[in-house]
Coordinates of C-alpha atoms and ligand atoms in Angstrom, one line a residue:
M514 CA 9.0 -11.9 -22.5
T515 CA 9.7 -9.2 -25.3
T516 CA 9.4 -5.0 -25.3
F517 CA 6.3 -5.2 -27.6
S518 CA 4.3 -8.0 -24.9
S519 CA 5.5 -6.0 -22.1
L520 CA 4.4 -2.9 -24.0
L521 CA 0.4 -5.0 -24.7
L522 CA 0.3 -5.5 -20.5
I523 CA 1.2 -2.0 -19.5
L524 CA -1.6 -1.1 -22.3
S525 CA -4.4 -3.4 -20.9
Y526 CA -3.5 -2.1 -17.6
I527 CA -3.8 1.1 -18.8
C528 CA -7.0 0.5 -21.1
N529 CA -8.7 -1.9 -17.8
L530 CA -8.6 -4.7 -20.5
P531 CA -8.4 -8.0 -18.2
H532 CA -8.4 -10.0 -21.0
L533 CA -5.8 -8.8 -22.9
A534 CA -3.5 -8.4 -20.1
N535 CA -4.3 -12.7 -19.1
A536 CA -2.6 -13.7 -22.3
F537 CA 0.5 -12.7 -20.5
F538 CA -0.1 -14.5 -17.5
P539 CA 0.2 -18.3 -16.7
P540 CA -3.1 -19.5 -16.3
I541 CA -3.3 -20.5 -12.2
P542 CA -3.9 -25.0 -13.0
S543 CA -7.6 -26.5 -12.1
I544 CA -10.2 -23.1 -11.1
G545 CA -11.6 -23.4 -14.5
S546 CA -11.0 -20.4 -16.5
P547 CA -8.5 -18.1 -15.0
I548 CA -9.0 -14.1 -15.7
L549 CA -7.3 -11.0 -14.8
T550 CA -9.9 -9.0 -12.3
K551 CA -9.7 -4.9 -12.9
G552 CA -7.5 -4.9 -9.8
G553 CA -4.3 -6.5 -12.2
A554 CA -4.7 -10.1 -10.2
V555 CA -5.9 -13.1 -11.4
A556 CA -9.7 -14.1 -10.7
Y557 CA -12.2 -16.6 -11.9
H558 CA -15.1 -16.3 -14.7
R559 CA -17.7 -14.6 -12.6
Q560 CA -20.6 -17.4 -13.1
T561 CA -22.7 -16.5 -10.4
T562 CA -25.9 -15.6 -12.5
L563 CA -25.8 -19.5 -14.0
L564 CA -24.8 -21.0 -10.7
R565 CA -27.2 -19.0 -8.1
Q566 CA -29.6 -20.0 -10.3
S567 CA -29.2 -23.7 -10.7
S568 CA -28.4 -24.3 -6.6
S569 CA -31.2 -24.2 -5.3
D570 CA -31.0 -27.6 -3.9
S571 CA -27.5 -27.7 -2.6
E572 CA -28.5 -24.3 -0.4
S573 CA -31.1 -26.5 1.3
S574 CA -29.0 -29.0 2.4
N575 CA -26.5 -26.8 4.1
T576 CA -27.6 -24.8 6.5
K577 CA -24.9 -22.7 7.5
Q578 CA -24.0 -19.9 6.4
P579 CA -20.0 -19.8 6.9
H580 CA -18.2 -16.6 8.0
I581 CA -14.8 -15.4 6.9
V582 CA -13.5 -12.4 9.1
I583 CA -10.2 -10.3 7.4
L584 CA -8.6 -8.2 9.7
G585 CA -7.2 -5.4 7.8
G586 CA -8.6 -4.0 5.2
G587 CA -5.5 -3.1 2.9
F588 CA -4.0 -3.9 -0.7
G589 CA -4.0 -7.7 0.5
G590 CA -7.2 -7.7 3.0
I591 CA -9.8 -5.5 0.3
N592 CA -8.4 -7.8 -2.7
T593 CA -9.6 -10.9 -0.7
A594 CA -12.7 -9.3 0.2
L595 CA -13.9 -8.3 -3.0
T596 CA -12.6 -11.2 -5.0
L597 CA -14.4 -14.2 -2.5
P598 CA -18.2 -13.5 -3.8
T599 CA -17.0 -13.5 -7.4
L600 CA -15.8 -17.3 -6.3
P601 CA -19.1 -20.2 -7.3
W602 CA -20.4 -20.4 -4.3
S603 CA -23.4 -21.8 -4.3
D604 CA -23.9 -25.1 -5.9
K605 CA -20.7 -26.3 -3.4
C606 CA -21.7 -24.4 0.1
I607 CA -23.5 -21.2 1.3
Q608 CA -22.9 -17.7 0.1
P609 CA -20.2 -17.1 3.0
K610 CA -20.8 -13.7 4.8
I611 CA -17.7 -12.0 5.1
T612 CA -16.8 -9.3 7.3
L613 CA -13.6 -7.2 7.3
I614 CA -12.3 -5.2 10.3
D615 CA -9.9 -2.8 9.9
K616 CA -8.5 0.0 13.0
S617 CA -9.6 3.2 9.8
E618 CA -12.0 4.0 8.1
R619 CA -10.3 4.5 4.7
F620 CA -8.6 1.9 2.6
V621 CA -5.4 3.2 2.0
F622 CA -3.4 3.4 -1.4
L623 CA 0.0 3.5 0.3
P624 CA 2.1 3.9 -3.3
L625 CA 0.1 7.6 -3.5
L626 CA 1.1 8.7 0.3
Y627 CA 3.5 11.0 -1.4
E628 CA 1.1 12.7 -4.1
L629 CA -1.6 13.3 -0.9
C630 CA 1.2 15.1 1.6
V631 CA 2.9 17.2 -1.5
E632 CA -0.8 18.1 -2.6
D633 CA -1.1 16.4 -5.8
A634 CA -3.8 14.1 -5.0
S635 CA -6.8 14.8 -3.0
I636 CA -7.7 12.3 -0.1
D637 CA -10.7 10.5 -1.2
E638 CA -8.7 9.7 -4.2
V639 CA -5.9 8.0 -2.1
A640 CA -7.9 6.8 1.0
P641 CA -11.6 5.8 0.5
T642 CA -13.7 5.3 2.7
F643 CA -14.1 1.4 2.7
K644 CA -17.8 2.4 3.2
S645 CA -17.6 3.9 0.0
L646 CA -15.4 1.2 -1.4
L647 CA -18.1 -1.5 -0.5
R648 CA -20.7 0.4 -1.7
D649 CA -19.3 1.0 -5.5
G650 CA -18.0 -2.8 -5.5
K651 CA -21.7 -3.4 -5.7
L652 CA -21.9 -1.9 -9.4
P653 CA -23.1 -3.6 -11.8
T654 CA -20.0 -4.4 -14.5
F655 CA -20.4 -4.9 -18.3
P656 CA -17.6 -5.6 -20.2
G657 CA -16.2 -2.8 -22.5
L658 CA -18.0 -0.6 -20.0
S659 CA -16.4 -1.4 -16.5
N660 CA -16.5 1.9 -16.0
L661 CA -20.1 3.0 -17.0
S662 CA -21.6 1.8 -13.7
G663 CA -19.0 4.4 -11.8
L664 CA -20.1 7.4 -14.0
I665 CA -22.7 7.4 -13.8
G666 CA -23.1 6.9 -10.1
A667 CA -25.5 4.3 -10.5
S668 CA -27.4 1.8 -7.8
S669 CA -28.0 -1.7 -8.6
A670 CA -29.8 -4.2 -7.8
N671 CA -27.7 -6.8 -8.0
D672 CA -26.5 -7.7 -4.2
D673 CA -23.2 -9.6 -4.8
T674 CA -21.0 -7.3 -2.0
D675 CA -23.9 -7.7 -0.2
E676 CA -21.8 -10.5 2.2
I677 CA -19.4 -8.5 3.2
S678 CA -19.7 -6.0 6.0
F679 CA -17.2 -3.3 7.5
I680 CA -16.4 -3.1 11.2
R681 CA -13.9 -0.8 12.2
A682 CA -12.2 -1.8 15.0
K683 CA -8.8 -2.5 16.2
V684 CA -7.7 -6.0 16.5
E685 CA -6.8 -6.9 20.2
G686 CA -6.2 -11.1 19.9
I687 CA -6.7 -13.8 17.8
D688 CA -7.4 -16.9 19.7
V689 CA -6.9 -19.8 17.0
N690 CA -8.3 -23.0 19.1
N691 CA -11.4 -21.8 19.3
Q692 CA -11.7 -19.4 15.6
Q693 CA -12.6 -16.3 17.1
V694 CA -10.9 -13.0 17.3
V695 CA -11.0 -9.9 19.8
V696 CA -11.8 -6.7 18.3
S697 CA -11.8 -3.1 20.5
H698 CA -14.6 -0.3 19.2
Q699 CA -12.3 2.9 19.7
S700 CA -15.4 5.0 19.7
S701 CA -17.1 3.2 22.9
N702 CA -13.9 1.0 24.1
N703 CA -16.1 -2.0 23.6
V704 CA -14.3 -5.1 23.4
E705 CA -16.3 -7.7 21.2
T706 CA -15.5 -11.0 20.7
I707 CA -16.2 -12.6 16.5
Q708 CA -16.5 -15.9 15.2
Y709 CA -14.9 -16.9 12.5
D710 CA -15.3 -20.1 10.3
A711 CA -11.8 -18.7 7.9
L712 CA -9.4 -15.9 9.1
V713 CA -7.5 -13.8 6.9
I714 CA -4.8 -12.1 8.8
A715 CA -3.3 -8.3 6.4
T716 CA -2.8 -6.1 8.8
G717 CA 0.5 -5.2 7.3
A718 CA 3.1 -3.3 8.7
E719 CA 4.2 -0.2 10.3
I720 CA 7.3 1.4 11.5
S721 CA 8.8 0.8 14.8
L722 CA 11.3 3.0 16.0
D723 CA 11.6 1.1 18.8
G724 CA 15.0 0.4 18.3
V725 CA 17.0 4.5 18.6
P726 CA 16.6 5.7 22.4
G727 CA 14.4 8.9 21.5
A728 CA 13.1 8.2 18.1
S729 CA 9.8 7.5 18.8
E730 CA 9.4 11.1 21.0
L731 CA 10.7 13.3 18.1
A732 CA 10.5 11.4 15.1
L733 CA 7.6 11.0 12.2
P734 CA 7.2 8.0 10.4
F735 CA 5.6 8.1 7.3
Y736 CA 3.7 4.9 6.8
T737 CA 0.0 6.0 8.0
V738 CA -2.5 8.5 6.2
E739 CA -2.2 9.9 9.7
Q740 CA 1.3 10.4 9.6
C741 CA 0.8 11.5 6.0
L742 CA -1.1 14.0 7.1
E743 CA 0.5 15.3 10.2
L744 CA 4.0 15.8 7.8
K745 CA 1.4 18.0 5.5
R746 CA 0.6 19.8 8.4
R747 CA 3.8 19.8 10.0
L748 CA 5.2 21.2 6.8
A749 CA 2.8 23.9 6.5
L750 CA 4.2 25.0 10.1
L751 CA 7.7 25.2 8.2
D752 CA 6.4 27.7 5.6
S753 CA 5.4 30.2 7.7
Y754 CA 8.6 29.7 9.8
L755 CA 10.4 30.3 6.9
E756 CA 8.4 33.5 6.1
K757 CA 9.0 34.7 9.3
R758 CA 12.2 33.8 9.4
A759 CA 13.2 35.4 6.1
R760 CA 11.3 38.7 7.1
N761 CA 13.6 39.0 10.5
G762 CA 17.2 38.0 7.9
D763 CA 18.3 34.8 9.8
E764 CA 20.2 32.4 7.8
T765 CA 20.3 29.6 10.0
P766 CA 20.2 26.4 8.5
V767 CA 17.0 24.2 8.5
N768 CA 17.7 20.5 8.3
I769 CA 15.2 18.0 7.4
V770 CA 16.5 14.1 8.1
V771 CA 14.9 11.0 6.2
I772 CA 15.8 8.2 7.6
G773 CA 16.0 5.0 5.3
G774 CA 17.1 5.0 1.8
G775 CA 14.8 2.4 0.1
Y776 CA 12.4 3.6 -2.1
S777 CA 10.7 5.3 0.6
G778 CA 13.2 7.6 1.5
V779 CA 14.3 8.3 -1.9
E780 CA 10.5 9.6 -3.3
L781 CA 10.4 10.9 -0.2
A782 CA 12.8 13.0 0.0
L783 CA 12.6 14.5 -4.0
N784 CA 9.0 14.9 -3.3
L785 CA 10.0 17.3 -0.1
V786 CA 12.4 19.2 -2.3
D787 CA 9.6 19.5 -5.2
R788 CA 7.3 20.8 -2.5
L789 CA 9.6 22.7 -0.9
G790 CA 10.5 24.2 -4.4
N791 CA 13.4 26.4 -5.5
R792 CA 14.1 28.6 -2.2
D793 CA 17.1 30.6 -0.9
D794 CA 15.9 30.2 2.5
N795 CA 18.8 27.5 3.4
V796 CA 16.9 24.4 3.8
H797 CA 18.0 21.2 3.5
V798 CA 17.4 17.6 3.0
T799 CA 19.2 14.9 3.9
L800 CA 18.7 11.2 3.6
V801 CA 20.7 8.6 5.7
H802 CA 21.0 5.3 4.9
R803 CA 22.5 2.1 6.5
G804 CA 23.6 0.4 3.0
K805 CA 26.0 0.9 1.4
Q806 CA 24.1 2.3 -2.1
V807 CA 20.8 3.4 -1.8
L808 CA 17.8 2.1 -3.5
Q809 CA 19.7 -0.9 -3.2
C810 CA 16.5 -3.3 -4.1
A811 CA 15.7 -1.4 -7.3
T812 CA 16.8 -2.6 -11.0
E813 CA 19.6 -0.9 -12.0
H814 CA 17.8 1.7 -14.3
N815 CA 15.4 3.1 -11.1
R816 CA 18.4 3.0 -8.7
N817 CA 20.7 5.3 -11.3
T818 CA 17.9 7.4 -12.3
G819 CA 17.1 7.8 -8.8
I820 CA 20.7 8.7 -7.6
D821 CA 21.1 11.1 -10.1
R822 CA 17.9 12.9 -8.9
L823 CA 18.8 13.3 -5.4
K824 CA 22.3 14.4 -6.9
S825 CA 20.2 17.5 -9.1
A826 CA 17.8 17.9 -6.5
G827 CA 20.9 18.9 -3.8
V828 CA 19.8 15.8 -1.1
N829 CA 23.0 15.4 0.8
V830 CA 23.3 11.2 0.7
I831 CA 24.5 9.7 4.1
T832 CA 25.2 5.9 3.2
S833 CA 26.9 3.2 5.3
T834 CA 25.5 5.2 8.5
S835 CA 22.6 4.4 11.1
I836 CA 21.0 6.6 14.2
V837 CA 22.1 5.5 17.2
E838 CA 20.2 8.0 19.5
V839 CA 17.8 11.4 19.1
T840 CA 17.9 14.0 21.8
P841 CA 15.1 17.0 22.0
L842 CA 17.2 20.1 21.6
D843 CA 15.1 23.5 22.1
K844 CA 11.3 23.2 23.7
D845 CA 10.3 26.3 21.8
Q846 CA 11.1 25.1 18.4
G847 CA 8.5 21.8 18.6
N848 CA 10.1 18.8 17.4
R849 CA 13.7 20.0 16.6
C850 CA 16.5 17.8 18.0
L851 CA 19.7 16.2 17.5
V852 CA 20.3 13.5 15.6
K853 CA 23.4 11.1 16.4
L854 CA 24.9 9.2 13.4
Q855 CA 27.0 6.4 13.7
C856 CA 29.4 5.8 10.4
L857 CA 29.3 2.0 10.1
N858 CA 32.3 1.9 8.6
N859 CA 34.3 3.1 11.8
S860 CA 33.8 1.4 15.2
T861 CA 35.6 3.9 16.9
E862 CA 33.7 7.2 18.9
N863 CA 34.8 9.3 16.5
G864 CA 32.6 7.9 13.8
I865 CA 29.6 9.7 15.6
T866 CA 28.4 12.6 13.8
S867 CA 25.2 14.9 15.5
L868 CA 22.8 16.6 13.0
D869 CA 20.7 19.5 14.1
T870 CA 17.3 18.6 12.6
S871 CA 13.9 21.0 12.5
L872 CA 12.1 17.6 10.6
L873 CA 13.1 14.2 11.4
L874 CA 11.0 11.7 9.3
W875 CA 11.1 8.0 9.3
T876 CA 11.0 5.4 6.4
A877 CA 13.2 2.4 7.5
G878 CA 12.0 -0.6 9.6
A879 CA 8.7 -1.6 9.2
T880 CA 7.6 -4.9 11.0
P881 CA 4.2 -6.4 11.2
T882 CA 4.2 -6.3 14.5
S883 CA 5.6 -2.9 15.9
S884 CA 5.0 -1.6 19.4
Q885 CA 1.8 0.0 18.1
N886 CA 0.4 -3.1 17.2
K887 CA 0.0 -5.1 19.9
G888 CA -2.7 -7.2 18.9
I889 CA -1.6 -8.6 16.1
R890 CA 1.1 -10.7 18.0
N891 CA -1.1 -11.5 20.2
S892 CA -1.7 -15.3 19.4
I893 CA 0.3 -18.3 18.9
L894 CA 1.2 -18.3 15.3
S895 CA 4.3 -18.7 14.3
R896 CA 6.4 -15.9 13.4
D897 CA 10.0 -15.2 11.6
I898 CA 12.2 -12.8 13.2
M899 CA 10.9 -9.5 11.4
G900 CA 6.8 -10.9 12.8
R901 CA 6.0 -12.3 9.8
I902 CA 3.1 -15.3 9.9
L903 CA 5.0 -18.5 8.7
T904 CA 2.5 -19.9 6.2
S905 CA 2.2 -22.8 3.9
P906 CA 2.5 -22.0 0.1
T907 CA -1.0 -22.4 -0.1
L908 CA -0.9 -19.2 2.5
N909 CA -2.2 -20.8 5.5
V910 CA -1.1 -22.2 8.9
P911 CA -0.2 -25.7 8.4
E912 CA -1.5 -26.0 12.0
Y913 CA -4.4 -24.3 11.5
P914 CA -5.1 -24.6 7.8
T915 CA -8.3 -22.1 8.2
V916 CA -6.4 -19.3 9.2
F917 CA -4.8 -17.6 6.3
A918 CA -2.0 -15.0 6.3
V919 CA -1.4 -12.1 3.0
G920 CA 0.9 -9.3 2.5
D921 CA 3.4 -8.1 4.1
C922 CA 2.5 -9.8 7.4
S923 CA 2.5 -13.3 5.7
R924 CA 5.7 -15.5 5.0
P925 CA 5.1 -18.5 2.6
K926 CA 8.4 -19.8 1.7
K927 CA 12.0 -19.4 3.0
E928 CA 13.3 -16.2 1.0
P929 CA 10.5 -13.9 1.9
Y930 CA 8.1 -11.9 -0.6
P931 CA 9.0 -8.3 -1.2
G932 CA 6.6 -6.0 1.1
T933 CA 5.0 -4.7 -1.6
A934 CA 1.1 -3.8 -2.8
Q935 CA 2.1 -5.9 -6.2
V936 CA 2.7 -9.2 -3.8
A937 CA -0.4 -8.4 -1.5
I938 CA -2.8 -7.9 -4.5
Q939 CA -1.5 -11.1 -6.0
M940 CA -1.7 -12.8 -2.1
A941 CA -5.2 -12.2 -2.0
T942 CA -6.5 -13.4 -5.1
V943 CA -5.0 -17.2 -4.6
A944 CA -6.0 -16.7 -0.6
A945 CA -9.5 -16.1 -2.2
W946 CA -9.5 -19.1 -3.7
N947 CA -7.7 -21.1 -1.1
I948 CA -10.2 -20.2 1.3
Y949 CA -13.1 -21.2 -1.3
A950 CA -11.6 -24.7 -2.0
T951 CA -11.0 -25.0 2.0
L952 CA -14.8 -24.6 3.1
V953 CA -16.0 -26.0 0.0
N954 CA -14.0 -29.5 1.1
N955 CA -14.6 -29.2 5.0
N956 CA -18.5 -29.0 3.8
A957 CA -19.1 -32.9 3.8
K958 CA -22.4 -32.7 1.8
S959 CA -20.8 -30.5 -1.3
G960 CA -18.5 -33.9 -1.6
E961 CA -15.9 -31.9 -3.6
S962 CA -12.5 -32.4 -3.0
L963 CA -10.8 -29.6 -4.5
K964 CA -6.9 -28.3 -4.7
L965 CA -5.0 -25.5 -2.9
L966 CA -3.3 -23.2 -5.4
P967 CA 0.3 -22.3 -3.8
F968 CA 1.5 -19.0 -4.3
T969 CA 3.7 -18.0 -6.8
Y970 CA 5.0 -14.7 -7.8
L971 CA 4.8 -12.6 -10.8
S972 CA 6.8 -9.7 -10.9
L973 CA 5.4 -6.7 -13.2
G974 CA 8.2 -4.0 -12.8
E975 CA 8.4 -1.2 -10.4
M976 CA 7.8 2.4 -10.5
I977 CA 9.2 5.3 -8.2
T978 CA 8.4 8.9 -7.9
L979 CA 10.7 11.1 -8.4
G980 CA 8.8 14.4 -7.6
R981 CA 5.4 15.6 -8.3
N982 CA 6.6 15.4 -12.3
D983 CA 8.7 13.3 -12.5
A984 CA 9.1 9.1 -11.9
T985 CA 11.0 6.4 -12.9
I986 CA 9.9 3.2 -14.5
S987 CA 11.1 -0.8 -15.3
T988 CA 8.8 -2.8 -16.1
L989 CA 8.6 -7.2 -16.8
G990 CA 10.1 -7.2 -20.3
G991 CA 12.9 -4.5 -20.1
I992 CA 11.1 -1.4 -20.8
E993 CA 12.6 1.3 -19.0
L994 CA 11.1 5.0 -18.5
S995 CA 11.4 8.8 -16.6
G996 CA 10.8 12.1 -16.3
A997 CA 7.5 13.8 -17.0
G998 CA 6.0 10.8 -19.3
A999 CA 6.7 8.4 -16.3
S1000 CA 5.3 10.1 -13.9
W1001 CA 1.5 10.3 -15.4
L1002 CA 2.1 6.7 -16.4
R1003 CA 2.8 5.2 -12.9
R1004 CA -0.1 7.7 -11.8
L1005 CA -2.3 6.1 -14.8
I1006 CA -1.4 2.6 -14.0
Y1007 CA -2.3 3.1 -10.1
A1008 CA -5.6 4.3 -11.0
V1009 CA -6.3 1.2 -12.5
R1010 CA -4.8 -0.6 -9.1
M1011 CA -7.6 1.0 -7.1
P1012 CA -9.8 -1.7 -6.1
T1013 CA -13.0 -0.4 -7.0
D1014 CA -14.6 0.9 -10.7
R1015 CA -15.6 4.0 -9.1
Q1016 CA -12.1 4.7 -7.5
R1017 CA -10.7 3.9 -10.8
L1018 CA -12.3 6.2 -12.7
S1019 CA -11.9 8.7 -10.2
A1020 CA -8.2 8.0 -10.1
A1021 CA -7.3 8.5 -13.1
V1022 CA -9.9 11.7 -13.9
D1023 CA -7.8 13.5 -10.6
G1024 CA -4.5 12.2 -11.6
T1025 CA -4.8 13.5 -15.2
T1026 CA -6.5 16.8 -14.6
R1027 CA -3.7 17.6 -12.0
K1028 CA -0.7 16.7 -14.2
L1029 CA -2.6 18.7 -17.1
A1030 CA -3.0 21.8 -14.7
R1031 CA 0.4 21.5 -13.9
G1032 CA 1.6 21.3 -17.2
A1033 CA 0.0 24.1 -18.0
L1034 CA 0.7 25.9 -15.0
E1035 CA 4.5 25.4 -15.9
A1036 CA 4.0 26.2 -19.5
G1037 CA 2.9 29.7 -18.2
Q1038 CA 5.0 30.4 -15.8
R1039 CA 8.6 29.4 -18.4
K1040 CA 6.1 32.0 -20.9
S1041 CA 6.3 34.8 -18.3
K1042 CA 9.9 34.3 -17.3
P1043 CA 11.2 37.9 -17.7
V1044 CA 13.6 37.7 -20.5
D1045 CA 17.6 38.1 -19.5
W1046 CA 19.2 40.3 -22.0
K1047 CA 22.9 39.8 -20.5
Ligands
FAD450 C1 5.0 5.6 1.9 C2 5.0 4.3 1.3 C3 5.2 3.9 -0.5 C4 5.0 2.7 -0.5 N1 5.0 2.3 -2.4 C5 4.8 0.9 -3.0 C6 4.9 1.2 -4.5 O1 5.0 1.7 -4.7 N2 4.5 0.0 -5.1 C7 4.1 -1.3 -3.9 O2 4.2 -2.2 -4.3 N3 4.4 -0.9 -2.7 C8 4.5 -0.1 -2.1 N4 4.4 -0.1 -1.0 C9 4.3 -1.1 0.5 C10 2.8 -1.2 -0.1 O3 2.1 -0.4 0.0 C11 2.6 -2.5 1.5 O4 3.1 -3.7 0.7 C12 1.3 -3.4 0.8 O5 0.2 -1.9 1.0 C13 0.9 -4.3 1.7 O6 -0.4 -5.2 1.7 P1 -1.7 -5.5 3.4 O7 -2.3 -5.7 2.5 O8 -0.3 -6.1 3.7 O9 -0.7 -3.8 3.9 P2 -1.1 -2.7 4.3 O10 -2.0 -2.1 2.8 O11 -0.2 -1.8 4.9 O12 -2.8 -2.6 5.4 C14 -3.0 -3.0 6.5 C15 -4.1 -2.9 6.8 O13 -4.6 -3.3 8.0 C16 -4.9 -2.6 9.2 N5 -4.5 -3.1 10.6 C17 -3.4 -2.8 10.6 N6 -3.4 -3.4 12.2 C18 -4.8 -3.9 12.6 C19 -4.9 -3.5 13.6 N7 -4.9 -4.4 14.7 N8 -6.1 -3.7 13.8 C20 -7.1 -3.3 12.9 N9 -6.7 -2.9 11.3 C21 -5.4 -3.2 11.8 C22 -4.7 -1.1 8.6 O14 -5.3 -0.1 9.2 C23 -4.3 -1.5 7.1 O15 -5.4 -1.1 6.9 C24 4.4 1.4 -0.6 C25 4.5 1.7 0.7 C26 4.3 2.9 1.9 C27 4.0 2.9 3.1

């Protein structure tokens, strides 16, 4: 793909013009006319009005409404749920009932967790409630005016998403032989069994701290919205501690240690430095990574830019090193601990060093079956060593063809796909089609034999935040950007990737307003800087 077509592709995302973007995607065979959904994934022309009018005969002959249950409402789950009602059900099979189950009441746009942490985005932008998203999904969209309904906040007579109901509950087990899932309701402690005709497992991953003694008690993982809010709270406490310390003339160093030098670790470390600001109070951020180099999986441009920014921000980067133990230090100082590090190039006892740490943050080791999520492990489905469900390329489990897995908890081929939102969103559309095809094929009266589609992944590129006003981007087709412009573009592209029109609009407005406000503030600060007459 040329640079020009890449630019067009990015523009099409920004301007939310799916037909333009569609010109750059290989059409999926045998579904009719594929288009890009406004979320950016491939979907199919909305034929519901026509099909509904012509479908009353077939509806009367097929009486059982199929029940599709989706476990987990992250990128994979919510996009599967929102794509399913857009498929042409009613001429082949009764429009299904769709139930989305999540233990949280909020969908979390994980790539924007840093912004939430450093107060550069609101909770409703980063983590809207499922209730609001599903309500938004009902609003009508008009070609070229897709945000209008969100803008005016109109309610609609269009019932397309009435088929999706949301249950806030934790999945405790999956009984594939009896086609049922067991969930527990946190509010009442009640356990419920829910029957399904097709199941989508999209429960993502979470950080496991099980491997390192002391870590689960003393480290704070950075993966969920709750953990992000806890970090925000601890940073506020740190602010007041530092103020008090400065008043007392205390200059003991304060160490913040981030474990993991992948995308998340680097992004978190740089956003923390930005959040802490230029201060002379002896606060240090250290990034510890097992591999030889941070951002090993990133493009060369992004890796080099990231490494460069870590250097200029003064982050102490320690590579080829793993954590062997975390021990508590001072009960009066909350989570202050000693982090024992082992240099992997040195197997002797001398290779161990210790870091006195005030705040230990963990970004490495995400797995679909962490100890917090035993319920997801609780099934006979085959998994790989990381806990990902082994599926066929069509995203369903060979022995249980009505059970699908998408996103971080799915492994459809030998070489695993990266655990990214991009992969989960693209999988969601293919899974939605394949569920449709499976249910239509299982419906003897439909007389259809639809082909299931294998999942293929198209990487559109990657974006990394390097602070509140800095980012680096490498796109498909070779466009490479960094700096404030890249930061703004990243925010806009993420706004377009939100699951519904209203959320897209509010994220775009919120993100742009904050960027403009920050720009104005920084310009004001530059102007009011005293002149150095020396
Ligand atoms: C801080 C951070 C930054 C990231 N940045 C990027 C990025 O810039 N670009 C990118 O492409 N990817 C990024 N990722 C990765 C990306 O967010 C994930 O790959 C993506 O979210 C996977 O989607 P998913 O649907 O598989 O799972 P998730 O989006 O994690 O959703 C899983 C859902 O399942 C629910 N769930 C889990 N267990 C249960 C249970 N037992 N019962 C009920 N519900 C359950 C959870 O509450 C959650 O809502 C980032 C991840 C993190 C943590």
